[in-house]
Coordinates of C-alpha atoms in Angstrom, one line a residue:
X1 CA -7.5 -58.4 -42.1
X2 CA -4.2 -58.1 -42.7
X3 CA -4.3 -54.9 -44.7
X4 CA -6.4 -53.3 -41.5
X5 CA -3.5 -54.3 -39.5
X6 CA -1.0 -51.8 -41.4
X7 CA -2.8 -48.6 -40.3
X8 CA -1.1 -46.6 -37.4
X9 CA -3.3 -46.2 -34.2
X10 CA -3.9 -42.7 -34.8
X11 CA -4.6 -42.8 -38.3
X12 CA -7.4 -45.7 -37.2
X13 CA -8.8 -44.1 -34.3
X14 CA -9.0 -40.6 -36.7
X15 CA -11.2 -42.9 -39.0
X16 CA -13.4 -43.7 -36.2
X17 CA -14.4 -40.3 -35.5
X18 CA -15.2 -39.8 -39.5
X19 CA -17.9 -37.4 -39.2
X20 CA -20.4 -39.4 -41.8
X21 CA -20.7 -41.9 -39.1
X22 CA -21.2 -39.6 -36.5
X23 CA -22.3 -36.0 -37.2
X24 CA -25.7 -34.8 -37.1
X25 CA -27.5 -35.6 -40.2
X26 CA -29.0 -32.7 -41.3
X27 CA -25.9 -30.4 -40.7
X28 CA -23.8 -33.2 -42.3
X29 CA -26.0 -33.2 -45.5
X30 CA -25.7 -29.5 -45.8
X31 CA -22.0 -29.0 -45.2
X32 CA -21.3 -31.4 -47.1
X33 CA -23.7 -30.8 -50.4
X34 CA -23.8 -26.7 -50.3
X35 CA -20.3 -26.6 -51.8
X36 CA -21.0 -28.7 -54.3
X37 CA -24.3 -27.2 -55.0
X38 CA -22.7 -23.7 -55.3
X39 CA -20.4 -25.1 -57.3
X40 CA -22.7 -26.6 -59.7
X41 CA -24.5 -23.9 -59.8
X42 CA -21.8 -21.8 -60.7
X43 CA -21.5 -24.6 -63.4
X44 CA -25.1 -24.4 -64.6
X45 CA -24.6 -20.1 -65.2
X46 CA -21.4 -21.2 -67.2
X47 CA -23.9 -23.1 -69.5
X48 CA -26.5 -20.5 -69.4
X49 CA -24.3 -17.9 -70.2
X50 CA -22.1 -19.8 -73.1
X51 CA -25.5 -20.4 -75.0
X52 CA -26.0 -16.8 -74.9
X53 CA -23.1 -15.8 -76.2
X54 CA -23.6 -18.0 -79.0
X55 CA -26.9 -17.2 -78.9
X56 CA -25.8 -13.8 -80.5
X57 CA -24.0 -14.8 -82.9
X58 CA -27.2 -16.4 -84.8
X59 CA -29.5 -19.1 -84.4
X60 CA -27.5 -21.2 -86.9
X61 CA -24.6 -20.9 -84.3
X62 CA -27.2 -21.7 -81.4
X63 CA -29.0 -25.1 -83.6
X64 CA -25.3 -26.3 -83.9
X65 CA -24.2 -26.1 -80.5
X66 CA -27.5 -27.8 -79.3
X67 CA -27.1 -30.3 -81.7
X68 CA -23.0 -30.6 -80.0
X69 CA -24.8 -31.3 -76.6
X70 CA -25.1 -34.9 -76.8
X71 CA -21.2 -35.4 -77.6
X72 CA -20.6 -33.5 -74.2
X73 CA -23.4 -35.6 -72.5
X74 CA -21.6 -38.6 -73.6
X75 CA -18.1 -37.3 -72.5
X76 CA -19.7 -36.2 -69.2
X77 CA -21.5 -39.6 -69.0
X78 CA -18.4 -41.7 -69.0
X79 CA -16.0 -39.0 -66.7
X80 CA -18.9 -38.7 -64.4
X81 CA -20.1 -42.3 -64.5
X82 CA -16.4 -43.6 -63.8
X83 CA -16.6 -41.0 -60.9
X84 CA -19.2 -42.3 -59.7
X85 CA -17.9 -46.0 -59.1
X86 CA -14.9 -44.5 -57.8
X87 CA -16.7 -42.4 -55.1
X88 CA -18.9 -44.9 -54.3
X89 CA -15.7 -48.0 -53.9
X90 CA -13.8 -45.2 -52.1
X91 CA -16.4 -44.3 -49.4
X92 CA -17.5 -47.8 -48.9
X93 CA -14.1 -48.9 -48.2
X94 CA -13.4 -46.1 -45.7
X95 CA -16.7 -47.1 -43.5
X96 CA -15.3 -50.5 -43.9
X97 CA -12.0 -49.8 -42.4
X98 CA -9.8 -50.8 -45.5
X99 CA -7.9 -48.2 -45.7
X100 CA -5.6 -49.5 -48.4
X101 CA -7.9 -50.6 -50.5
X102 CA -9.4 -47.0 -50.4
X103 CA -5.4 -45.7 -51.6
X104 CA -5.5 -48.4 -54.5
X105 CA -9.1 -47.4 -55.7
X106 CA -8.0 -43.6 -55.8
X107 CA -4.7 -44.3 -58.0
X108 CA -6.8 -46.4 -60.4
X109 CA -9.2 -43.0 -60.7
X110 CA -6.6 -40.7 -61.7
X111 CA -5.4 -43.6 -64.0
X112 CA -8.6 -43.4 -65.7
X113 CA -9.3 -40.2 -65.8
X114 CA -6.4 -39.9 -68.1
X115 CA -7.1 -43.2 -70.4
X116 CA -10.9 -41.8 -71.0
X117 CA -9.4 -38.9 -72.8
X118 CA -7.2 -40.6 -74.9
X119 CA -10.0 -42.7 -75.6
X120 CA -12.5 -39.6 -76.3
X121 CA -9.8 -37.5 -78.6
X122 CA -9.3 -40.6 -80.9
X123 CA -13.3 -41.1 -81.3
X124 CA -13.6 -36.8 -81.7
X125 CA -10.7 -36.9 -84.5
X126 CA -12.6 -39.6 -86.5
X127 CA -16.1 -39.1 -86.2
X128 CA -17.1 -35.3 -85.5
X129 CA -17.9 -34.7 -88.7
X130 CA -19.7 -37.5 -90.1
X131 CA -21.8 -37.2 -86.4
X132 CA -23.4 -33.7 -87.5
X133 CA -23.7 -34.5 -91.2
X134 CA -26.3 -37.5 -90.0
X135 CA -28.1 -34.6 -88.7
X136 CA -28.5 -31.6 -91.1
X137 CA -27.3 -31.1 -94.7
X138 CA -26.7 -27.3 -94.0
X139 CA -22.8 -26.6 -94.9
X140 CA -22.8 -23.5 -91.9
X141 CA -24.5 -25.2 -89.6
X142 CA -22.0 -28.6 -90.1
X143 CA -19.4 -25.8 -89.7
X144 CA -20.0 -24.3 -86.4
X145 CA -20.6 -27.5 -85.0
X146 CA -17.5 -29.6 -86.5
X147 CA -15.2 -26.1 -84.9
X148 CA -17.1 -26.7 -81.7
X149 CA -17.1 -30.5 -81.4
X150 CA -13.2 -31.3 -82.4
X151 CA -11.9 -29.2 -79.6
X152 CA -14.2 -30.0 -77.0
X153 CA -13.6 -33.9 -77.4
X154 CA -9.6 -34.0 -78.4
X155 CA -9.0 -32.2 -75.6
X156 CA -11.4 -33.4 -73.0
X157 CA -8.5 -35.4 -70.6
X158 CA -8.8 -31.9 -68.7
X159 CA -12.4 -32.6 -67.4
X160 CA -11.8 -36.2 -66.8
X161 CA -9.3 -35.8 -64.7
X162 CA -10.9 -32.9 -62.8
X163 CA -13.5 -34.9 -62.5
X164 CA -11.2 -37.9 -60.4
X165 CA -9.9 -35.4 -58.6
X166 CA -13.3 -34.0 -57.3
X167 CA -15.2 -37.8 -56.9
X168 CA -12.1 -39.1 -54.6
X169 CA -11.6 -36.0 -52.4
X170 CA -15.8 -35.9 -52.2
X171 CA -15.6 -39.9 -51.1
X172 CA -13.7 -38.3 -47.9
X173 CA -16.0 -36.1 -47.1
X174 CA -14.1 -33.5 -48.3
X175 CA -16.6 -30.7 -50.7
X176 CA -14.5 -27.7 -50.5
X177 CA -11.7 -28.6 -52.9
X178 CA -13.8 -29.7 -55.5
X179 CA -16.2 -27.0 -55.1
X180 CA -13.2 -24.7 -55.8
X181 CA -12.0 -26.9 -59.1
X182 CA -15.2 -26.7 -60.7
X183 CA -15.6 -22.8 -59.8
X184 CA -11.8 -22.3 -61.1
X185 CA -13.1 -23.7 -64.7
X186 CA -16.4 -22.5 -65.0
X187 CA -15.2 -18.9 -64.1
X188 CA -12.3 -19.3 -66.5
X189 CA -14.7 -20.1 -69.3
X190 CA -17.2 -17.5 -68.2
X191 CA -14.1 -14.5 -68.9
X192 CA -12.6 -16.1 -71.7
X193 CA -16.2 -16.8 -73.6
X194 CA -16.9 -13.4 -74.5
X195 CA -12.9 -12.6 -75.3
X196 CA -12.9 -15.6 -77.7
X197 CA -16.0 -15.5 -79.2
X198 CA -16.3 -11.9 -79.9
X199 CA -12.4 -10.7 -80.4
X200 CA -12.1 -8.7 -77.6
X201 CA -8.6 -7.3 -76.0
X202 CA -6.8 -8.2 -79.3
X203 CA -8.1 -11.7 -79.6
X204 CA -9.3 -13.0 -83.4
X205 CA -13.0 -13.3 -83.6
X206 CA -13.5 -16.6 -83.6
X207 CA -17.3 -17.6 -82.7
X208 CA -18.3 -21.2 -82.1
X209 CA -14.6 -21.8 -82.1
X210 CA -14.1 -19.7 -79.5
X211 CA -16.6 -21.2 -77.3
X212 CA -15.3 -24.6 -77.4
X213 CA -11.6 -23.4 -76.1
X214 CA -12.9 -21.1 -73.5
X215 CA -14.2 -24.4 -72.4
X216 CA -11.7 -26.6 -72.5
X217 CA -9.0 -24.0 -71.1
X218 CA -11.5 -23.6 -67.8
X219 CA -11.4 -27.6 -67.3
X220 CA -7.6 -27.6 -67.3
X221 CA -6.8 -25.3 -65.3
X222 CA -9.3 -26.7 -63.2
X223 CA -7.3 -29.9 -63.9
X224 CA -4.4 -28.5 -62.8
X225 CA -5.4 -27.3 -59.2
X226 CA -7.0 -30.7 -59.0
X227 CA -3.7 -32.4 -59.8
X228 CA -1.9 -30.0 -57.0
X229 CA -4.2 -30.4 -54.1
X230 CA -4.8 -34.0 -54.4
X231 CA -0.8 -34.4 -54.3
X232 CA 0.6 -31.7 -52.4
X233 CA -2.4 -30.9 -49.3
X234 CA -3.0 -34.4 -46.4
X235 CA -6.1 -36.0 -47.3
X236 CA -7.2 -39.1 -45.9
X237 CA -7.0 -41.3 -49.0
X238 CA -3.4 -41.0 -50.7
X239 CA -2.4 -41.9 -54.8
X240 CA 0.3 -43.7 -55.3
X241 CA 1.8 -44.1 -59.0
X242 CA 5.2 -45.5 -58.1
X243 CA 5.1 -49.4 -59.8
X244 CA 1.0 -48.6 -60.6
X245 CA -0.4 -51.3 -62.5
X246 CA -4.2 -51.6 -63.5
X247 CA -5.6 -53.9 -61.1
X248 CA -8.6 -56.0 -62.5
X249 CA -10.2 -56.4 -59.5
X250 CA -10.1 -52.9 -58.4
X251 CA -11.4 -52.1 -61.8
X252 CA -14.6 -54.0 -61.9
X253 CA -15.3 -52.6 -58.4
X254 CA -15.2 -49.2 -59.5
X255 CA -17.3 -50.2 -62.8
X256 CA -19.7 -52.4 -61.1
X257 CA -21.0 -49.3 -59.7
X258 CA -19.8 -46.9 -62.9
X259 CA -20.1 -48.8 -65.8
X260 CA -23.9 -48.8 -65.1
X261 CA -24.0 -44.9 -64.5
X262 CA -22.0 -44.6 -67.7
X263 CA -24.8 -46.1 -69.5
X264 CA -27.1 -44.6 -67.9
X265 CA -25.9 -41.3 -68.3
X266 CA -24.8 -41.8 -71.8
X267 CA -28.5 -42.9 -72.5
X268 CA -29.5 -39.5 -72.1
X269 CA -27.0 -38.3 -75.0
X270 CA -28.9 -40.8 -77.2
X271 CA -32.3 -39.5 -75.7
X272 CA -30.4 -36.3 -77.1
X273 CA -29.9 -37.2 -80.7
X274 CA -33.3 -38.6 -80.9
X275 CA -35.2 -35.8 -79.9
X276 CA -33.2 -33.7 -82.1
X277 CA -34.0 -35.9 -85.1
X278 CA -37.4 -35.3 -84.9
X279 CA -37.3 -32.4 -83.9
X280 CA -35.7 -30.7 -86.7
X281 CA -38.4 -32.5 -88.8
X282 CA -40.2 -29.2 -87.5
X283 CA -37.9 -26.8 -87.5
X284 CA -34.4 -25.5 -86.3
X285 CA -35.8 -23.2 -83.8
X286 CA -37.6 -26.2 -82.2
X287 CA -33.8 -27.9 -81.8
X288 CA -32.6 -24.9 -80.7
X289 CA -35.8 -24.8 -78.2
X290 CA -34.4 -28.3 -77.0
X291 CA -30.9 -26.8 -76.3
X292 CA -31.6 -24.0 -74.3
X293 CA -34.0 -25.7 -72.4
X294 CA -31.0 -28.1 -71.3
X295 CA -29.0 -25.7 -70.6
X296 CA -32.0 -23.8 -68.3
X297 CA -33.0 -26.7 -66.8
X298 CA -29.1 -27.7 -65.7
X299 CA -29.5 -24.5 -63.1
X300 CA -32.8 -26.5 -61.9
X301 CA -31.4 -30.2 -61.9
X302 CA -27.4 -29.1 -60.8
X303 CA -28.6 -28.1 -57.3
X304 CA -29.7 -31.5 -56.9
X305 CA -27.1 -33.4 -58.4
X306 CA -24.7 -31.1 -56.2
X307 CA -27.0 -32.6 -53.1
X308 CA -26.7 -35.8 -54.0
X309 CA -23.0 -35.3 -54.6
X310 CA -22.8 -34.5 -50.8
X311 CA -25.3 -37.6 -50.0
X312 CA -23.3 -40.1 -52.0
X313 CA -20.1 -40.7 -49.8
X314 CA -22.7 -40.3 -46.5
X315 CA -24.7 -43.2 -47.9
X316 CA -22.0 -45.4 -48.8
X317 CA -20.2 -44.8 -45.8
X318 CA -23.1 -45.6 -43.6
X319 CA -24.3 -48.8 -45.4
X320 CA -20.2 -50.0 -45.5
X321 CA -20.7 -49.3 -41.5
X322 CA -24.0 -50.9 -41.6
X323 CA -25.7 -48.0 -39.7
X324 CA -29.5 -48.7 -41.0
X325 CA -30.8 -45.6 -39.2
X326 CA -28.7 -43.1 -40.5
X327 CA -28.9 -44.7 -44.1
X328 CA -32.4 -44.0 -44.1
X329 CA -32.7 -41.0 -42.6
X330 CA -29.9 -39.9 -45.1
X331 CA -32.5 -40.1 -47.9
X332 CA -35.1 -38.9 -46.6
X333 CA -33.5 -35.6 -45.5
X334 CA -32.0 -35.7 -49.3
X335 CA -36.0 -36.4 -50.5
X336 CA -37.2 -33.4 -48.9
X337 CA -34.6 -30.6 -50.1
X338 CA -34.5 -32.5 -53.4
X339 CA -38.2 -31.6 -53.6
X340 CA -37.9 -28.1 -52.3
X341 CA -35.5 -27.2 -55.0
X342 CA -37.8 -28.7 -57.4
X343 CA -40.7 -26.6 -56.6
X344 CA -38.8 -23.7 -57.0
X345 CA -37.8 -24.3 -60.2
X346 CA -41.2 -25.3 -61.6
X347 CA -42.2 -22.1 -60.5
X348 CA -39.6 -20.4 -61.9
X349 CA -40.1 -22.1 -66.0
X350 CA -44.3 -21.6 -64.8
X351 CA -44.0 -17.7 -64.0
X352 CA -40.8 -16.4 -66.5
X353 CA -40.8 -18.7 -69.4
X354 CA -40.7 -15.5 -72.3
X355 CA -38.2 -14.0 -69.7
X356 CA -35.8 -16.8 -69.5
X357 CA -36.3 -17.6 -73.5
X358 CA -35.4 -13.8 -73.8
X359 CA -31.9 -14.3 -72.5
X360 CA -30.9 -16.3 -76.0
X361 CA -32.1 -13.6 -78.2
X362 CA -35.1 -16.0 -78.9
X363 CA -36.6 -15.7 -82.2
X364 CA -40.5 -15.5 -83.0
X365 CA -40.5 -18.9 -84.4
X366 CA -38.3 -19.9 -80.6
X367 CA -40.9 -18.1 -79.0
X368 CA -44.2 -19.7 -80.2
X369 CA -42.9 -23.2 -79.7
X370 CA -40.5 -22.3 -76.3
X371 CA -43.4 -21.2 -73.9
X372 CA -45.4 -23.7 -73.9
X373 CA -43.0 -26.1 -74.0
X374 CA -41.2 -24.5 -70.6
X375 CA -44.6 -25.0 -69.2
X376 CA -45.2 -28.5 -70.5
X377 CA -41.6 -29.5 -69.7
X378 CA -41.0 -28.2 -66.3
X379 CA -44.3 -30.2 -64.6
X380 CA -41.9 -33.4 -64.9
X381 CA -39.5 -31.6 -61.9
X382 CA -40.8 -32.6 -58.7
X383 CA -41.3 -36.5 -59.9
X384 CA -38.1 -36.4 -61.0
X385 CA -36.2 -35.3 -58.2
X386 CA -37.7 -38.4 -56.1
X387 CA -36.5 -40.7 -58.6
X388 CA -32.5 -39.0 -58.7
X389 CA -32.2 -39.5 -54.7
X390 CA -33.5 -43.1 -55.1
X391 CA -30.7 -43.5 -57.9
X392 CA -28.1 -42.1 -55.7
X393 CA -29.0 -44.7 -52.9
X394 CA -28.8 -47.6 -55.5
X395 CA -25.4 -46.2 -56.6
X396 CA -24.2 -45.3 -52.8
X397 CA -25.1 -49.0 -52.0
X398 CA -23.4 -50.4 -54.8
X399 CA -26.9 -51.3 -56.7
X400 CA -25.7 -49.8 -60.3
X401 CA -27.8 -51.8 -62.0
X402 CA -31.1 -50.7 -60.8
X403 CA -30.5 -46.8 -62.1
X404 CA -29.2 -48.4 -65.3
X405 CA -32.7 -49.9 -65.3
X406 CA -34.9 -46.4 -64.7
X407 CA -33.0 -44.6 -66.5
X408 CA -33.3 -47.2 -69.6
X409 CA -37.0 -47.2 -69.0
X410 CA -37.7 -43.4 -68.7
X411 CA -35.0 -42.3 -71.3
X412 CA -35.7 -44.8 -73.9
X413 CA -38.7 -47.7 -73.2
X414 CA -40.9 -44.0 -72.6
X415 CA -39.5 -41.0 -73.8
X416 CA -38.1 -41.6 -77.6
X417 CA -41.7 -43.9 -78.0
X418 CA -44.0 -41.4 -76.8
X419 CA -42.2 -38.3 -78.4
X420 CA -42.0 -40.2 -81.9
X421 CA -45.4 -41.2 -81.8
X422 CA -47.6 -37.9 -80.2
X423 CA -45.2 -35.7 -82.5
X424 CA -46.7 -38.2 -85.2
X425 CA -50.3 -37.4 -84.2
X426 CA -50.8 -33.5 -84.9
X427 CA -49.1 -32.7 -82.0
X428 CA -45.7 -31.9 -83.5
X429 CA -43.0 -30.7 -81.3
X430 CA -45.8 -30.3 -78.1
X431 CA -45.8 -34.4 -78.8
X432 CA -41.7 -34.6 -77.8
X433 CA -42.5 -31.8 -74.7
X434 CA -45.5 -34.1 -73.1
X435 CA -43.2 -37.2 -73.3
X436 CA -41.6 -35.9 -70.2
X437 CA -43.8 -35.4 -67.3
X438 CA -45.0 -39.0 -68.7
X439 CA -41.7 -40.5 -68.6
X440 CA -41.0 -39.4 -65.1
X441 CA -44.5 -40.9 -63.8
X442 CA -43.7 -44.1 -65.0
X443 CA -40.3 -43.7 -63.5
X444 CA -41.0 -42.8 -60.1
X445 CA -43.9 -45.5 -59.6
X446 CA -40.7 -48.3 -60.4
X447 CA -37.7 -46.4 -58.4
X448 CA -40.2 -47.0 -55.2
X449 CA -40.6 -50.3 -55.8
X450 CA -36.8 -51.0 -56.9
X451 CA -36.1 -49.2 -53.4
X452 CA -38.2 -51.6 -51.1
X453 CA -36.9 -54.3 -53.0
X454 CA -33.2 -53.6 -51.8
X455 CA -34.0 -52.2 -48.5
X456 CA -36.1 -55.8 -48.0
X457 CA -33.2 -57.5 -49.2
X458 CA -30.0 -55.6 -47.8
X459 CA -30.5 -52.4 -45.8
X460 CA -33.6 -53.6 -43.3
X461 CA -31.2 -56.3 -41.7
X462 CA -28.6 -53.5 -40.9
X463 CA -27.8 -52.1 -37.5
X464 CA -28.5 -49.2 -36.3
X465 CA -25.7 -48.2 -34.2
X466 CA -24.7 -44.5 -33.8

């Protein structure tokens, strides 16, 4: 009580007229989640259009960076994940009024932003190589991806600490800024792919090479602006570094929360490497199937993770000011436009699958096992965009645990299984494909009931004050 005591009357009074206690829902949700869904889907075209750059330099080039895409799920998992505690722990302390505490969390962010990467160029130095060797015993293929893989993880501190900065400004309420750090790298990487890759103004040809530092470059300088607006502009959380030290409190909040997204996240980088291994039991082209279906579906799925980017702090906020009613109607608002954006991508994969396989220079072989897979893969959207909402309310309300436990049951009790064995029944790589609509049946049927289990337990006893 103390603590609340310190904060100035104005400073108090302007956090009792934060807008995600007050504002109209609707317009709140969409304020606050279009930045970050054109943000993301600026992120999403990045991916598209780095494949297809690669794309022309072979399919050998393409196989490699698809079979590089679980390392960057894995150092996306832990950057994101640790965001994700740290948004949550943020926001919940601002509806709680400990304004201090909010401060405290925010500096230990930044401070791990930076420790992941240390952590992540250490692991990249020593284990690239031997990680695509497991994989494939071809010498150019082992190549391309060693080039891509070193840079991409030695110098990753630039996206994890781009990724603090966004998760404590978007905690505030505040989508713009990190809207415009994700847009700063992703456009960066978009010019510089093409200038790297392919020589062009001067630059060595440098292929796969080239891709991984167009990337990297984007996500410092995105780093950079993040670093200057989190300093130098007034937000309502502050970080302070003068006589930091790690606080073990403060850091099992923030992992109580992240430590389970982490895993759950980094369970889909495994999910990755699994599916690749059988996979390229088949063939290359099916792997490189895999990979550019991840990188088509991310302009699907990153409209919806931007959404719930927007619905994260308003849920936290609103169960740390135990507002019931705007809790709920929170996620069902999210449920609904979720769902819309879903349909219009199941459309999309349904109506243009040659088109969209087109874009990578596709093969014959990439052809004959892409379509149908686009069409097979694509009927598990609208289940899972149900079950990502529900796991942003568990996360938002400090429930880790229970999207560490659907994501461990679609990504690994369902999907590795059931692709390993139909692949094993004739059906080859259609077998992997029809794992995922499966999964995400099983999944949704336990998010609802992990759902009314909390709200029976924590959110039906809240208030409902406006």
């Amino acid at each position: 009580m103390s603590e609340n005591k310190k904060v100035s009357a104005p400073a108090a009074e302007q956090q009792q007229k934060n807008k995600m206690g007050h504002a109209p829902m609707m317009k709140l949700i969409v304020s606050m989640s279009l930045p970050a869904i054109f943000s993301m889907l600026i992120q999403a075209l990045y991916n598209i259009v780095d494949s297809m750059y690669v794309a022309q330099i072979g399919e050998k080039a393409l196989t490699a960076v698809s079979l590089a895409f679980p390392v960057q799920q894995l150092l996306i998992a832990v950057g994101v994940g640790t965001g994700v505690g740290l948004n949550s722990l943020i926001s919940r302390r601002l509806g709680e009024k400990r304004f201090d505490e909010a401060d405290k969390a925010a500096s230990h962010g930044m401070f791990l932003g930076l420790a992941s990467g240390i952590v992540f160029a250490i692991l990249g130095a020593l284990f690239i190589k031997p990680f695509f060797g497991a994989f494939t015993g071809d010498a150019e293929v082992i190549k391309m991806g060693c080039d891509y893989g070193y840079v991409v993880t030695i110098l990753s501190f630039g996206s994890f600490v781009q990724i603090s900065c966004e998760k404590i400004l978007q905690a505030t309420g505040n989508m713009i800024w990190p809207m415009m750090f994700q847009l700063t790298g992703a456009i960066t990487n978009i010019i510089l792919d093409p200038i790297f890759i392919f020589g062009w103004f001067g630059m060595p040809k440098m292929g796969v090479l080239g891709a991984a530092i167009a990337t990297v470059a984007g996500q410092i300088l995105g780093m950079l602006l993040g670093i200057f607006v989190l300093f130098k502009k007034e937000h309502e959380v502050k970080v302070h570094f003068k006589g930091f030290r790690p606080d073990g409190k403060i850091l099992k909040d923030i992992y109580r929360v992240g430590f389970p997204s982490i895993i759950m996240q980094s369970i889909g980088s495994f999910m990755t490497m699994g599916l690749n291994a059988i996979l390229i039991g088949f063939s290359q082209a099916a792997v490189a199937v895999m990979g550019v279906y991840n990188k088509l579906q991310s302009f699907v799925f990153m409209p919806v993770f931007g959404l719930t980017q927007g619905l994260m702090p308003i849920m936290g906020y609103n169960f740390g000011a135990k507002n019931k009613k705007r809790l709920i109607s929170a996620i069902k608002i999210g449920e609904c436009i979720a769902v819309g954006i879903m349909v219009l991508g199941t459309l999309l994969f349904n109506l243009f699958p040659r088109q969209l396989l087109q874009m990578f220079n596709a093969s014959a072989d990439m052809m004959s096992t892409g379509i149908p897979a686009m069409h097979i893969l694509s009927a598990c959207f609208i289940t899972a965009a149900v079950s990502i909402v529900f796991s942003t309310s568990f996360q938002a309300t400090g429930h880790g645990t229970a999207s560490l436990f659907t994501s461990i049951l679609r990504q690994l009790v369902v999907i590795l299984p059931v692709a390993f064995l139909l692949s094993r029944t004739g059906l080859g790589a259609t077998g992997v494909w029809l794992a995922f609509p499966i999964a995400e049946l099983v999944c949704i049927v336990f998010s609802v009931g992990l759902f009314r289990r909390i709200y029976d337990q924590e959110i039906r006893y809240l208030g409902d004050v406006d």
